[in-house]
């Protein structure tokens, strides 16, 4: 039998239900045995979170991967949660549409897993995150029943928004089985520019990007190590920091934006602006850094966007990259400072690291929600709250 | 037509010692000037825009701080009375009806914009801030607050948060929840919690997203962090004039199908046009069956091309004419006519109207429009339509005289048929107005007993005694173990009109 260990846990037998009915039976039986259910998608992010605190089973949802309904003219799609992001995007591409959310390792990562961790990447600046696209959801609860919220229409306020509740819940409130998304027409063009920037000019340059007449969909800031790790050609004149700015639109509009930004940057303290040959590939490559195999430690910090440059004046050694106008910074290496969400570290360090960073003031209320909706602590026990 | 939704004895005993205690407690918290107690003063607080359901609160209080709300909520718990937060009362499904009586917490005096931070794209507002005030305050910065319900000149951001309001521009910009970053919430037991905030990706559950649209059943929102949106550089606003409603709805479907995401696609039918024209003298054609306001916005570069494509699609669908709002004042006049359409309905000669709020997949618009018109005919009701066609969100307006019970019954029966058809076509019974008290009995049509049971469990986590906004959204039946305040309804869709 297939077994799996999460953060050095005792081996968890892996079950791969072929139907939702099999899945509900597994949940009922596991709860009855007072064990835990550890949902698995593409297994790309199992090292995120705290270690399991209960024996139990890992439930692999990748067999639940069908497209249920794709009324392309309504710009919505209903799929099972075990579908990979790549398969989902391939289906949408047939109709010239896409889900404009970057997810690392899309060939492996499942939609359910991406939702559980609220995955995103550079293009969140222009398009938002998964919470802006999920309009319906089904999941298996601790009672071993499949429940549903939302619907299949783009505007709907009937009932509680359990879509939001599940996104980013780290699988602690049930196993997501089915999802309805609103999707977008794929933009005609994806273009971008990159340029070097000295640390002391960062605040000024980021302010200018924020105030630009152009409307970027991504503003990424990378240190030299991170840029090198991408394997993309460097900007004309290299410095300690590189900025990459992207536009996605109708071709004429995208090119106008690129030209406008280049014009605006003429008076800025940046040494030379270079076109990015394949901007879409760059955003994917930057997203993939979130799961870079060579990084032992990966952390993520959130600050106000205006404070990014200040936050970067004392960076630890290693790769650093940021969704600069969202205020989200990724660090690879060094010791995590207070408030950093630890996305990867050696499992033994999780005993003393605050894996989820500074607990927000609503943490107690979140624990209470968890205790109310999963009183026997069936789903991903320990992984979000440590003791719960 | 006053309804007795009350099952709470305290609600009826307005001269009892308990009632005197309640009033004294409220006055001690907020001061005499911030309390209403007479029936005449409280008349406006008996209902919202869904005037078919009314109940009298025991008292209306106007807190001016989070601390006031905390004290009010604690007192309600001690005295065992229900409470409900209210913004401007513009909602349309009875969300502001205080089922069972109790304390109406009117937030209209918490109306400060606390912070505007354009660089970090957020503002902090108190819940009583009127939606359009924020956008007006942002004008010098070149930013706006994107959700713009038609009632934005009156409705409050706190109320928008409660109902997850939409508006004409949701097609491109999303609804309220897409623009709310965080809330300060007074829980139903009086604890204060801050969820979310201006920095992104806070770890743990997205409680903010879960609270938005919960119709006040999770607590009283006392502060809101909202996302600010950069103004579009340019607009192209077109008015398509159509001989048939089918031609208009087919145009809408084709625009979306062509991969264009307009900022707005709004349809007005012939009857609605006659009322709007009488009020605004805009120059709408009075003999056309429908007009569609079609707006694209964004950067100027390439925008005309998009407008040209829309014009071509409209003409292909037999538009008699496509007019253009060429100047900003023209555009503003057109939107004023659209947004104030509801206010002109009185000109059609009916004393009352009921605005419905169904949703269908966009491609099913022709089907639902045919059904709506046939249903109005069947029940011999006046009807007009003005709605967010691009989202598939229909707002049939059924016109009647509420002094005649037979007419009220026909309105409710027709509403029920229309909403049931929306569900049958794969849609929902509310796109932006909420379930409130009006649509509670539709919930089992949309959700299974298991779904509803889970929602009740979630509510219990926030609001265990169901004292906060009681009797909203979730039905009492369907295997749900909640305190009963059932009104013994037999027919769905008419609970509020008992």
PDB file of N, CA and C in Angstrom, chain A residues 73-74 124-125 131-132 142-143 147-148 153-158 160 162 164 168 172-173 185 207 210 212-213 215 250 253 256-257 300 302 305-306 326 356 361-362 366 368 370 372-373 375 385, chain B residues 118-121 143 177-178 193-194 200-201 203-206 209 217-218 230-231 233 254 257 259 299 301-302 306 359-363 388 393 428 430-432 434 446-447 451 455 457-459 461:
ATOM      1  N   UNK A  73     -19.905  30.337 -22.940  1.00  0.00           N
ATOM      2  CA  UNK A  73     -20.524  31.645 -23.209  1.00  0.00           C
ATOM      3  C   UNK A  73     -20.942  32.347 -21.915  1.00  0.00           C
ATOM      4  N   UNK A  74     -21.125  31.566 -20.853  1.00  0.00           N
ATOM      5  CA  UNK A  74     -21.431  32.182 -19.559  1.00  0.00           C
ATOM      6  C   UNK A  74     -20.155  32.539 -18.798  1.00  0.00           C
ATOM      7  N   UNK A 124      -1.356  38.531  -9.455  1.00  0.00           N
ATOM      8  CA  UNK A 124      -2.403  38.916  -8.499  1.00  0.00           C
ATOM      9  C   UNK A 124      -2.572  40.441  -8.444  1.00  0.00           C
ATOM     10  N   UNK A 125      -1.515  41.166  -8.830  1.00  0.00           N
ATOM     11  CA  UNK A 125      -1.656  42.623  -8.792  1.00  0.00           C
ATOM     12  C   UNK A 125      -2.738  43.094  -9.762  1.00  0.00           C
ATOM     13  N   UNK A 131     -10.003  34.020  -4.396  1.00  0.00           N
ATOM     14  CA  UNK A 131     -11.269  34.414  -3.780  1.00  0.00           C
ATOM     15  C   UNK A 131     -12.123  35.246  -4.733  1.00  0.00           C
ATOM     16  N   UNK A 132     -11.494  35.852  -5.750  1.00  0.00           N
ATOM     17  CA  UNK A 132     -12.240  36.663  -6.696  1.00  0.00           C
ATOM     18  C   UNK A 132     -12.841  35.837  -7.843  1.00  0.00           C
ATOM     19  N   UNK A 142     -17.200  17.116   8.273  1.00  0.00           N
ATOM     20  CA  UNK A 142     -16.852  16.121   9.292  1.00  0.00           C
ATOM     21  C   UNK A 142     -17.964  15.088   9.481  1.00  0.00           C
ATOM     22  N   UNK A 143     -19.186  15.431   9.083  1.00  0.00           N
ATOM     23  CA  UNK A 143     -20.271  14.447   9.150  1.00  0.00           C
ATOM     24  C   UNK A 143     -20.201  13.449   8.000  1.00  0.00           C
ATOM     25  N   UNK A 147     -21.439  19.016   1.133  1.00  0.00           N
ATOM     26  CA  UNK A 147     -22.308  20.192   1.148  1.00  0.00           C
ATOM     27  C   UNK A 147     -21.825  21.178   0.095  1.00  0.00           C
ATOM     28  N   UNK A 148     -22.708  22.094  -0.236  1.00  0.00           N
ATOM     29  CA  UNK A 148     -22.485  22.985  -1.358  1.00  0.00           C
ATOM     30  C   UNK A 148     -22.842  24.407  -0.939  1.00  0.00           C
ATOM     31  N   UNK A 153     -23.762  30.863 -11.061  1.00  0.00           N
ATOM     32  CA  UNK A 153     -23.928  32.160 -11.730  1.00  0.00           C
ATOM     33  C   UNK A 153     -22.970  33.168 -11.092  1.00  0.00           C
ATOM     34  N   UNK A 154     -22.594  34.177 -11.898  1.00  0.00           N
ATOM     35  CA  UNK A 154     -21.499  35.057 -11.484  1.00  0.00           C
ATOM     36  C   UNK A 154     -21.881  35.985 -10.336  1.00  0.00           C
ATOM     37  N   UNK A 155     -23.179  36.154 -10.124  1.00  0.00           N
ATOM     38  CA  UNK A 155     -23.611  37.061  -9.070  1.00  0.00           C
ATOM     39  C   UNK A 155     -24.659  36.330  -8.251  1.00  0.00           C
ATOM     40  N   UNK A 156     -24.432  36.195  -6.954  1.00  0.00           N
ATOM     41  CA  UNK A 156     -25.311  35.331  -6.172  1.00  0.00           C
ATOM     42  C   UNK A 156     -25.000  35.570  -4.704  1.00  0.00           C
ATOM     43  N   UNK A 157     -25.985  36.015  -3.945  1.00  0.00           N
ATOM     44  CA  UNK A 157     -25.728  36.244  -2.520  1.00  0.00           C
ATOM     45  C   UNK A 157     -26.618  35.370  -1.627  1.00  0.00           C
ATOM     46  N   UNK A 158     -27.092  34.248  -2.169  1.00  0.00           N
ATOM     47  CA  UNK A 158     -27.937  33.356  -1.375  1.00  0.00           C
ATOM     48  C   UNK A 158     -27.070  32.470  -0.482  1.00  0.00           C
ATOM     49  N   UNK A 160     -24.504  31.658   3.090  1.00  0.00           N
ATOM     50  CA  UNK A 160     -23.174  32.113   3.496  1.00  0.00           C
ATOM     51  C   UNK A 160     -22.132  31.796   2.436  1.00  0.00           C
ATOM     52  N   UNK A 162     -19.340  30.225   1.764  1.00  0.00           N
ATOM     53  CA  UNK A 162     -18.412  29.192   2.236  1.00  0.00           C
ATOM     54  C   UNK A 162     -17.219  29.043   1.299  1.00  0.00           C
ATOM     55  N   UNK A 164     -15.322  31.595   0.457  1.00  0.00           N
ATOM     56  CA  UNK A 164     -14.287  32.372   1.144  1.00  0.00           C
ATOM     57  C   UNK A 164     -13.778  31.605   2.366  1.00  0.00           C
ATOM     58  N   UNK A 168      -7.827  29.174   1.559  1.00  0.00           N
ATOM     59  CA  UNK A 168      -6.798  29.489   2.546  1.00  0.00           C
ATOM     60  C   UNK A 168      -6.987  28.802   3.883  1.00  0.00           C
ATOM     61  N   UNK A 172      -8.519  22.468   6.651  1.00  0.00           N
ATOM     62  CA  UNK A 172      -8.902  22.126   8.026  1.00  0.00           C
ATOM     63  C   UNK A 172     -10.415  22.127   8.246  1.00  0.00           C
ATOM     64  N   UNK A 173     -11.183  22.470   7.191  1.00  0.00           N
ATOM     65  CA  UNK A 173     -12.637  22.547   7.368  1.00  0.00           C
ATOM     66  C   UNK A 173     -13.374  21.608   6.421  1.00  0.00           C
ATOM     67  N   UNK A 185     -11.734  36.055 -20.493  1.00  0.00           N
ATOM     68  CA  UNK A 185     -11.139  35.866 -21.809  1.00  0.00           C
ATOM     69  C   UNK A 185      -9.629  36.026 -21.693  1.00  0.00           C
ATOM     70  N   UNK A 207       7.115  54.057  -6.132  1.00  0.00           N
ATOM     71  CA  UNK A 207       6.089  55.108  -6.118  1.00  0.00           C
ATOM     72  C   UNK A 207       5.699  55.490  -7.545  1.00  0.00           C
ATOM     73  N   UNK A 210       3.555  52.829  -9.065  1.00  0.00           N
ATOM     74  CA  UNK A 210       2.199  52.920  -8.513  1.00  0.00           C
ATOM     75  C   UNK A 210       1.406  54.040  -9.185  1.00  0.00           C
ATOM     76  N   UNK A 212       1.927  55.274 -12.194  1.00  0.00           N
ATOM     77  CA  UNK A 212       2.035  55.256 -13.665  1.00  0.00           C
ATOM     78  C   UNK A 212       0.679  55.352 -14.348  1.00  0.00           C
ATOM     79  N   UNK A 213       0.674  55.931 -15.529  1.00  0.00           N
ATOM     80  CA  UNK A 213      -0.552  55.935 -16.339  1.00  0.00           C
ATOM     81  C   UNK A 213      -0.856  54.544 -16.880  1.00  0.00           C
ATOM     82  N   UNK A 215      -1.286  50.421 -16.612  1.00  0.00           N
ATOM     83  CA  UNK A 215      -1.965  49.614 -15.593  1.00  0.00           C
ATOM     84  C   UNK A 215      -1.360  48.213 -15.596  1.00  0.00           C
ATOM     85  N   UNK A 250      -5.441  43.892 -24.935  1.00  0.00           N
ATOM     86  CA  UNK A 250      -5.416  43.901 -26.396  1.00  0.00           C
ATOM     87  C   UNK A 250      -4.008  44.341 -26.817  1.00  0.00           C
ATOM     88  N   UNK A 253      -3.240  48.055 -26.776  1.00  0.00           N
ATOM     89  CA  UNK A 253      -3.276  48.640 -25.437  1.00  0.00           C
ATOM     90  C   UNK A 253      -2.051  48.221 -24.631  1.00  0.00           C
ATOM     91  N   UNK A 256       0.949  50.133 -25.966  1.00  0.00           N
ATOM     92  CA  UNK A 256       0.878  51.533 -25.524  1.00  0.00           C
ATOM     93  C   UNK A 256       1.367  51.657 -24.079  1.00  0.00           C
ATOM     94  N   UNK A 257       0.977  50.695 -23.261  1.00  0.00           N
ATOM     95  CA  UNK A 257       1.379  50.753 -21.847  1.00  0.00           C
ATOM     96  C   UNK A 257       2.885  50.588 -21.693  1.00  0.00           C
ATOM     97  N   UNK A 300       7.610  33.995   3.899  1.00  0.00           N
ATOM     98  CA  UNK A 300       6.788  34.982   3.195  1.00  0.00           C
ATOM     99  C   UNK A 300       6.327  36.034   4.191  1.00  0.00           C
ATOM    100  N   UNK A 302       4.182  39.868   4.733  1.00  0.00           N
ATOM    101  CA  UNK A 302       3.252  40.852   4.169  1.00  0.00           C
ATOM    102  C   UNK A 302       3.447  42.187   4.877  1.00  0.00           C
ATOM    103  N   UNK A 305       2.325  47.997   0.957  1.00  0.00           N
ATOM    104  CA  UNK A 305       3.133  48.132  -0.262  1.00  0.00           C
ATOM    105  C   UNK A 305       4.135  49.282  -0.194  1.00  0.00           C
ATOM    106  N   UNK A 306       3.769  50.370   0.473  1.00  0.00           N
ATOM    107  CA  UNK A 306       4.685  51.514   0.553  1.00  0.00           C
ATOM    108  C   UNK A 306       5.905  51.223   1.419  1.00  0.00           C
ATOM    109  N   UNK A 326       1.860  44.647  -4.041  1.00  0.00           N
ATOM    110  CA  UNK A 326       0.961  43.983  -3.095  1.00  0.00           C
ATOM    111  C   UNK A 326       1.559  43.925  -1.696  1.00  0.00           C
ATOM    112  N   UNK A 356       3.113  29.946  11.162  1.00  0.00           N
ATOM    113  CA  UNK A 356       2.141  30.837  10.500  1.00  0.00           C
ATOM    114  C   UNK A 356       2.376  32.301  10.838  1.00  0.00           C
ATOM    115  N   UNK A 361      -5.323  39.092  15.335  1.00  0.00           N
ATOM    116  CA  UNK A 361      -6.160  39.181  16.539  1.00  0.00           C
ATOM    117  C   UNK A 361      -7.420  38.335  16.406  1.00  0.00           C
ATOM    118  N   UNK A 362      -7.745  37.925  15.185  1.00  0.00           N
ATOM    119  CA  UNK A 362      -8.936  37.087  15.006  1.00  0.00           C
ATOM    120  C   UNK A 362      -8.621  35.594  15.147  1.00  0.00           C
ATOM    121  N   UNK A 366     -11.012  32.273  14.824  1.00  0.00           N
ATOM    122  CA  UNK A 366     -10.780  31.214  13.830  1.00  0.00           C
ATOM    123  C   UNK A 366     -10.764  29.839  14.500  1.00  0.00           C
ATOM    124  N   UNK A 368     -12.261  29.021  17.162  1.00  0.00           N
ATOM    125  CA  UNK A 368     -13.625  28.704  17.562  1.00  0.00           C
ATOM    126  C   UNK A 368     -14.447  28.213  16.363  1.00  0.00           C
ATOM    127  N   UNK A 370     -13.187  26.665  13.783  1.00  0.00           N
ATOM    128  CA  UNK A 370     -12.694  25.295  13.553  1.00  0.00           C
ATOM    129  C   UNK A 370     -13.348  24.318  14.538  1.00  0.00           C
ATOM    130  N   UNK A 372     -16.114  24.572  16.061  1.00  0.00           N
ATOM    131  CA  UNK A 372     -17.553  24.435  15.837  1.00  0.00           C
ATOM    132  C   UNK A 372     -17.842  23.574  14.610  1.00  0.00           C
ATOM    133  N   UNK A 373     -17.027  23.744  13.579  1.00  0.00           N
ATOM    134  CA  UNK A 373     -17.314  23.050  12.315  1.00  0.00           C
ATOM    135  C   UNK A 373     -16.616  21.699  12.211  1.00  0.00           C
ATOM    136  N   UNK A 375     -15.602  19.548  15.344  1.00  0.00           N
ATOM    137  CA  UNK A 375     -15.350  19.397  16.793  1.00  0.00           C
ATOM    138  C   UNK A 375     -14.434  18.208  17.129  1.00  0.00           C
ATOM    139  N   UNK A 385      -3.433  25.139  13.347  1.00  0.00           N
ATOM    140  CA  UNK A 385      -3.447  25.718  14.699  1.00  0.00           C
ATOM    141  C   UNK A 385      -2.455  25.052  15.656  1.00  0.00           C
TER     142      UNK A 385
ATOM    143  N   UNK B 118      -3.924  56.349  -0.461  1.00  0.00           N
ATOM    144  CA  UNK B 118      -3.944  56.032  -1.885  1.00  0.00           C
ATOM    145  C   UNK B 118      -2.748  55.168  -2.271  1.00  0.00           C
ATOM    146  N   UNK B 119      -1.584  55.458  -1.678  1.00  0.00           N
ATOM    147  CA  UNK B 119      -0.387  54.696  -2.052  1.00  0.00           C
ATOM    148  C   UNK B 119      -0.556  53.211  -1.740  1.00  0.00           C
ATOM    149  N   UNK B 120      -1.217  52.917  -0.628  1.00  0.00           N
ATOM    150  CA  UNK B 120      -1.434  51.507  -0.284  1.00  0.00           C
ATOM    151  C   UNK B 120      -2.842  51.043  -0.660  1.00  0.00           C
ATOM    152  N   UNK B 121      -3.549  51.866  -1.382  1.00  0.00           N
ATOM    153  CA  UNK B 121      -4.834  51.533  -2.014  1.00  0.00           C
ATOM    154  C   UNK B 121      -5.901  51.065  -1.028  1.00  0.00           C
ATOM    155  N   UNK B 143      -8.971  58.214  -7.733  1.00  0.00           N
ATOM    156  CA  UNK B 143      -9.379  56.861  -7.328  1.00  0.00           C
ATOM    157  C   UNK B 143     -10.875  56.843  -7.017  1.00  0.00           C
ATOM    158  N   UNK B 177     -17.658  42.235  -1.870  1.00  0.00           N
ATOM    159  CA  UNK B 177     -16.655  41.404  -1.190  1.00  0.00           C
ATOM    160  C   UNK B 177     -15.292  41.474  -1.875  1.00  0.00           C
ATOM    161  N   UNK B 178     -15.278  41.715  -3.170  1.00  0.00           N
ATOM    162  CA  UNK B 178     -14.009  41.807  -3.884  1.00  0.00           C
ATOM    163  C   UNK B 178     -13.243  43.077  -3.523  1.00  0.00           C
ATOM    164  N   UNK B 193     -13.532  42.066  17.444  1.00  0.00           N
ATOM    165  CA  UNK B 193     -12.467  41.350  16.752  1.00  0.00           C
ATOM    166  C   UNK B 193     -12.187  42.064  15.437  1.00  0.00           C
ATOM    167  N   UNK B 194     -10.897  42.122  15.082  1.00  0.00           N
ATOM    168  CA  UNK B 194     -10.520  42.700  13.782  1.00  0.00           C
ATOM    169  C   UNK B 194     -10.121  41.564  12.858  1.00  0.00           C
ATOM    170  N   UNK B 200      -1.940  42.190   2.808  1.00  0.00           N
ATOM    171  CA  UNK B 200      -2.581  41.071   2.132  1.00  0.00           C
ATOM    172  C   UNK B 200      -2.114  39.723   2.690  1.00  0.00           C
ATOM    173  N   UNK B 201      -2.900  38.707   2.424  1.00  0.00           N
ATOM    174  CA  UNK B 201      -2.550  37.323   2.758  1.00  0.00           C
ATOM    175  C   UNK B 201      -2.346  37.087   4.246  1.00  0.00           C
ATOM    176  N   UNK B 203      -2.619  35.144   7.508  1.00  0.00           N
ATOM    177  CA  UNK B 203      -2.776  33.693   7.626  1.00  0.00           C
ATOM    178  C   UNK B 203      -4.088  33.292   8.295  1.00  0.00           C
ATOM    179  N   UNK B 204      -4.529  32.087   8.011  1.00  0.00           N
ATOM    180  CA  UNK B 204      -5.762  31.576   8.616  1.00  0.00           C
ATOM    181  C   UNK B 204      -6.970  31.832   7.742  1.00  0.00           C
ATOM    182  N   UNK B 205      -8.136  31.705   8.366  1.00  0.00           N
ATOM    183  CA  UNK B 205      -9.383  31.780   7.608  1.00  0.00           C
ATOM    184  C   UNK B 205      -9.673  33.200   7.135  1.00  0.00           C
ATOM    185  N   UNK B 206     -10.310  33.288   5.970  1.00  0.00           N
ATOM    186  CA  UNK B 206     -10.754  34.568   5.422  1.00  0.00           C
ATOM    187  C   UNK B 206     -12.093  34.914   6.070  1.00  0.00           C
ATOM    188  N   UNK B 209     -14.084  37.717   4.280  1.00  0.00           N
ATOM    189  CA  UNK B 209     -14.882  37.288   3.142  1.00  0.00           C
ATOM    190  C   UNK B 209     -16.121  36.521   3.557  1.00  0.00           C
ATOM    191  N   UNK B 217     -25.827  38.611  10.469  1.00  0.00           N
ATOM    192  CA  UNK B 217     -26.067  37.517  11.413  1.00  0.00           C
ATOM    193  C   UNK B 217     -24.811  37.090  12.164  1.00  0.00           C
ATOM    194  N   UNK B 218     -23.654  37.666  11.826  1.00  0.00           N
ATOM    195  CA  UNK B 218     -22.413  37.291  12.517  1.00  0.00           C
ATOM    196  C   UNK B 218     -21.987  38.348  13.532  1.00  0.00           C
ATOM    197  N   UNK B 230      -8.133  52.598  -9.027  1.00  0.00           N
ATOM    198  CA  UNK B 230      -7.761  53.736  -9.870  1.00  0.00           C
ATOM    199  C   UNK B 230      -8.875  54.004 -10.885  1.00  0.00           C
ATOM    200  N   UNK B 231      -9.176  55.255 -11.117  1.00  0.00           N
ATOM    201  CA  UNK B 231     -10.228  55.577 -12.086  1.00  0.00           C
ATOM    202  C   UNK B 231      -9.815  55.130 -13.484  1.00  0.00           C
ATOM    203  N   UNK B 233      -9.146  55.587 -17.333  1.00  0.00           N
ATOM    204  CA  UNK B 233      -8.684  56.791 -18.026  1.00  0.00           C
ATOM    205  C   UNK B 233      -9.776  57.319 -18.964  1.00  0.00           C
ATOM    206  N   UNK B 254     -23.941  38.036 -27.049  1.00  0.00           N
ATOM    207  CA  UNK B 254     -22.896  38.042 -28.086  1.00  0.00           C
ATOM    208  C   UNK B 254     -21.685  38.884 -27.674  1.00  0.00           C
ATOM    209  N   UNK B 257     -19.823  36.777 -25.345  1.00  0.00           N
ATOM    210  CA  UNK B 257     -19.280  35.648 -26.111  1.00  0.00           C
ATOM    211  C   UNK B 257     -18.091  36.053 -26.961  1.00  0.00           C
ATOM    212  N   UNK B 259     -15.709  37.796 -26.029  1.00  0.00           N
ATOM    213  CA  UNK B 259     -14.535  37.974 -25.187  1.00  0.00           C
ATOM    214  C   UNK B 259     -14.346  39.417 -24.728  1.00  0.00           C
ATOM    215  N   UNK B 299      -8.040  52.086 -20.361  1.00  0.00           N
ATOM    216  CA  UNK B 299      -7.099  53.002 -20.989  1.00  0.00           C
ATOM    217  C   UNK B 299      -7.667  53.454 -22.321  1.00  0.00           C
ATOM    218  N   UNK B 301      -6.143  53.949 -25.083  1.00  0.00           N
ATOM    219  CA  UNK B 301      -5.588  53.223 -26.223  1.00  0.00           C
ATOM    220  C   UNK B 301      -6.372  51.937 -26.457  1.00  0.00           C
ATOM    221  N   UNK B 302      -6.936  51.791 -27.616  1.00  0.00           N
ATOM    222  CA  UNK B 302      -7.640  50.557 -27.963  1.00  0.00           C
ATOM    223  C   UNK B 302      -9.093  50.527 -27.538  1.00  0.00           C
ATOM    224  N   UNK B 306     -12.839  48.644 -29.154  1.00  0.00           N
ATOM    225  CA  UNK B 306     -13.768  47.804 -28.406  1.00  0.00           C
ATOM    226  C   UNK B 306     -15.211  48.329 -28.561  1.00  0.00           C
ATOM    227  N   UNK B 359     -31.270  35.706 -10.633  1.00  0.00           N
ATOM    228  CA  UNK B 359     -30.085  35.592 -11.484  1.00  0.00           C
ATOM    229  C   UNK B 359     -30.209  34.342 -12.337  1.00  0.00           C
ATOM    230  N   UNK B 360     -29.811  34.469 -13.594  1.00  0.00           N
ATOM    231  CA  UNK B 360     -29.701  33.294 -14.469  1.00  0.00           C
ATOM    232  C   UNK B 360     -28.352  33.342 -15.163  1.00  0.00           C
ATOM    233  N   UNK B 361     -27.879  32.199 -15.661  1.00  0.00           N
ATOM    234  CA  UNK B 361     -26.683  32.271 -16.510  1.00  0.00           C
ATOM    235  C   UNK B 361     -26.969  33.251 -17.651  1.00  0.00           C
ATOM    236  N   UNK B 362     -25.950  34.025 -18.001  1.00  0.00           N
ATOM    237  CA  UNK B 362     -26.191  35.108 -18.977  1.00  0.00           C
ATOM    238  C   UNK B 362     -26.877  34.637 -20.247  1.00  0.00           C
ATOM    239  N   UNK B 363     -26.524  33.419 -20.681  1.00  0.00           N
ATOM    240  CA  UNK B 363     -27.079  32.928 -21.946  1.00  0.00           C
ATOM    241  C   UNK B 363     -28.564  32.593 -21.822  1.00  0.00           C
ATOM    242  N   UNK B 388     -29.227  44.510 -14.425  1.00  0.00           N
ATOM    243  CA  UNK B 388     -27.818  44.300 -14.746  1.00  0.00           C
ATOM    244  C   UNK B 388     -27.703  43.114 -15.694  1.00  0.00           C
ATOM    245  N   UNK B 393     -28.443  39.285 -14.015  1.00  0.00           N
ATOM    246  CA  UNK B 393     -29.143  39.646 -12.771  1.00  0.00           C
ATOM    247  C   UNK B 393     -30.382  40.482 -13.120  1.00  0.00           C
ATOM    248  N   UNK B 428     -30.086  31.773  -9.393  1.00  0.00           N
ATOM    249  CA  UNK B 428     -30.279  31.990  -7.969  1.00  0.00           C
ATOM    250  C   UNK B 428     -31.441  32.955  -7.748  1.00  0.00           C
ATOM    251  N   UNK B 430     -31.325  35.457  -5.593  1.00  0.00           N
ATOM    252  CA  UNK B 430     -30.862  36.803  -5.258  1.00  0.00           C
ATOM    253  C   UNK B 430     -29.435  37.020  -5.746  1.00  0.00           C
ATOM    254  N   UNK B 431     -29.256  38.105  -6.473  1.00  0.00           N
ATOM    255  CA  UNK B 431     -27.935  38.441  -6.978  1.00  0.00           C
ATOM    256  C   UNK B 431     -27.237  39.467  -6.121  1.00  0.00           C
ATOM    257  N   UNK B 432     -28.031  40.297  -5.425  1.00  0.00           N
ATOM    258  CA  UNK B 432     -27.386  41.375  -4.675  1.00  0.00           C
ATOM    259  C   UNK B 432     -28.241  41.939  -3.544  1.00  0.00           C
ATOM    260  N   UNK B 434     -30.029  40.058  -1.260  1.00  0.00           N
ATOM    261  CA  UNK B 434     -29.989  39.202  -0.081  1.00  0.00           C
ATOM    262  C   UNK B 434     -31.250  38.364   0.083  1.00  0.00           C
ATOM    263  N   UNK B 446     -32.663  26.020  -3.261  1.00  0.00           N
ATOM    264  CA  UNK B 446     -31.280  26.178  -3.722  1.00  0.00           C
ATOM    265  C   UNK B 446     -30.327  25.226  -3.012  1.00  0.00           C
ATOM    266  N   UNK B 447     -30.649  24.901  -1.768  1.00  0.00           N
ATOM    267  CA  UNK B 447     -29.688  24.152  -0.954  1.00  0.00           C
ATOM    268  C   UNK B 447     -30.347  22.942  -0.297  1.00  0.00           C
ATOM    269  N   UNK B 451     -26.624  21.170   3.380  1.00  0.00           N
ATOM    270  CA  UNK B 451     -25.993  22.474   3.118  1.00  0.00           C
ATOM    271  C   UNK B 451     -26.448  23.493   4.176  1.00  0.00           C
ATOM    272  N   UNK B 455     -24.531  25.625   7.252  1.00  0.00           N
ATOM    273  CA  UNK B 455     -24.582  27.091   7.382  1.00  0.00           C
ATOM    274  C   UNK B 455     -25.065  27.489   8.784  1.00  0.00           C
ATOM    275  N   UNK B 457     -24.546  25.731  11.447  1.00  0.00           N
ATOM    276  CA  UNK B 457     -23.391  25.490  12.331  1.00  0.00           C
ATOM    277  C   UNK B 457     -22.414  26.664  12.284  1.00  0.00           C
ATOM    278  N   UNK B 458     -22.187  27.174  11.075  1.00  0.00           N
ATOM    279  CA  UNK B 458     -21.271  28.309  10.955  1.00  0.00           C
ATOM    280  C   UNK B 458     -21.825  29.520  11.712  1.00  0.00           C
ATOM    281  N   UNK B 459     -23.120  29.764  11.569  1.00  0.00           N
ATOM    282  CA  UNK B 459     -23.711  30.898  12.275  1.00  0.00           C
ATOM    283  C   UNK B 459     -23.553  30.721  13.785  1.00  0.00           C
ATOM    284  N   UNK B 461     -21.179  29.482  15.361  1.00  0.00           N
ATOM    285  CA  UNK B 461     -19.834  29.844  15.812  1.00  0.00           C
ATOM    286  C   UNK B 461     -19.755  31.333  16.151  1.00  0.00           C
TER     287      UNK B 461
END
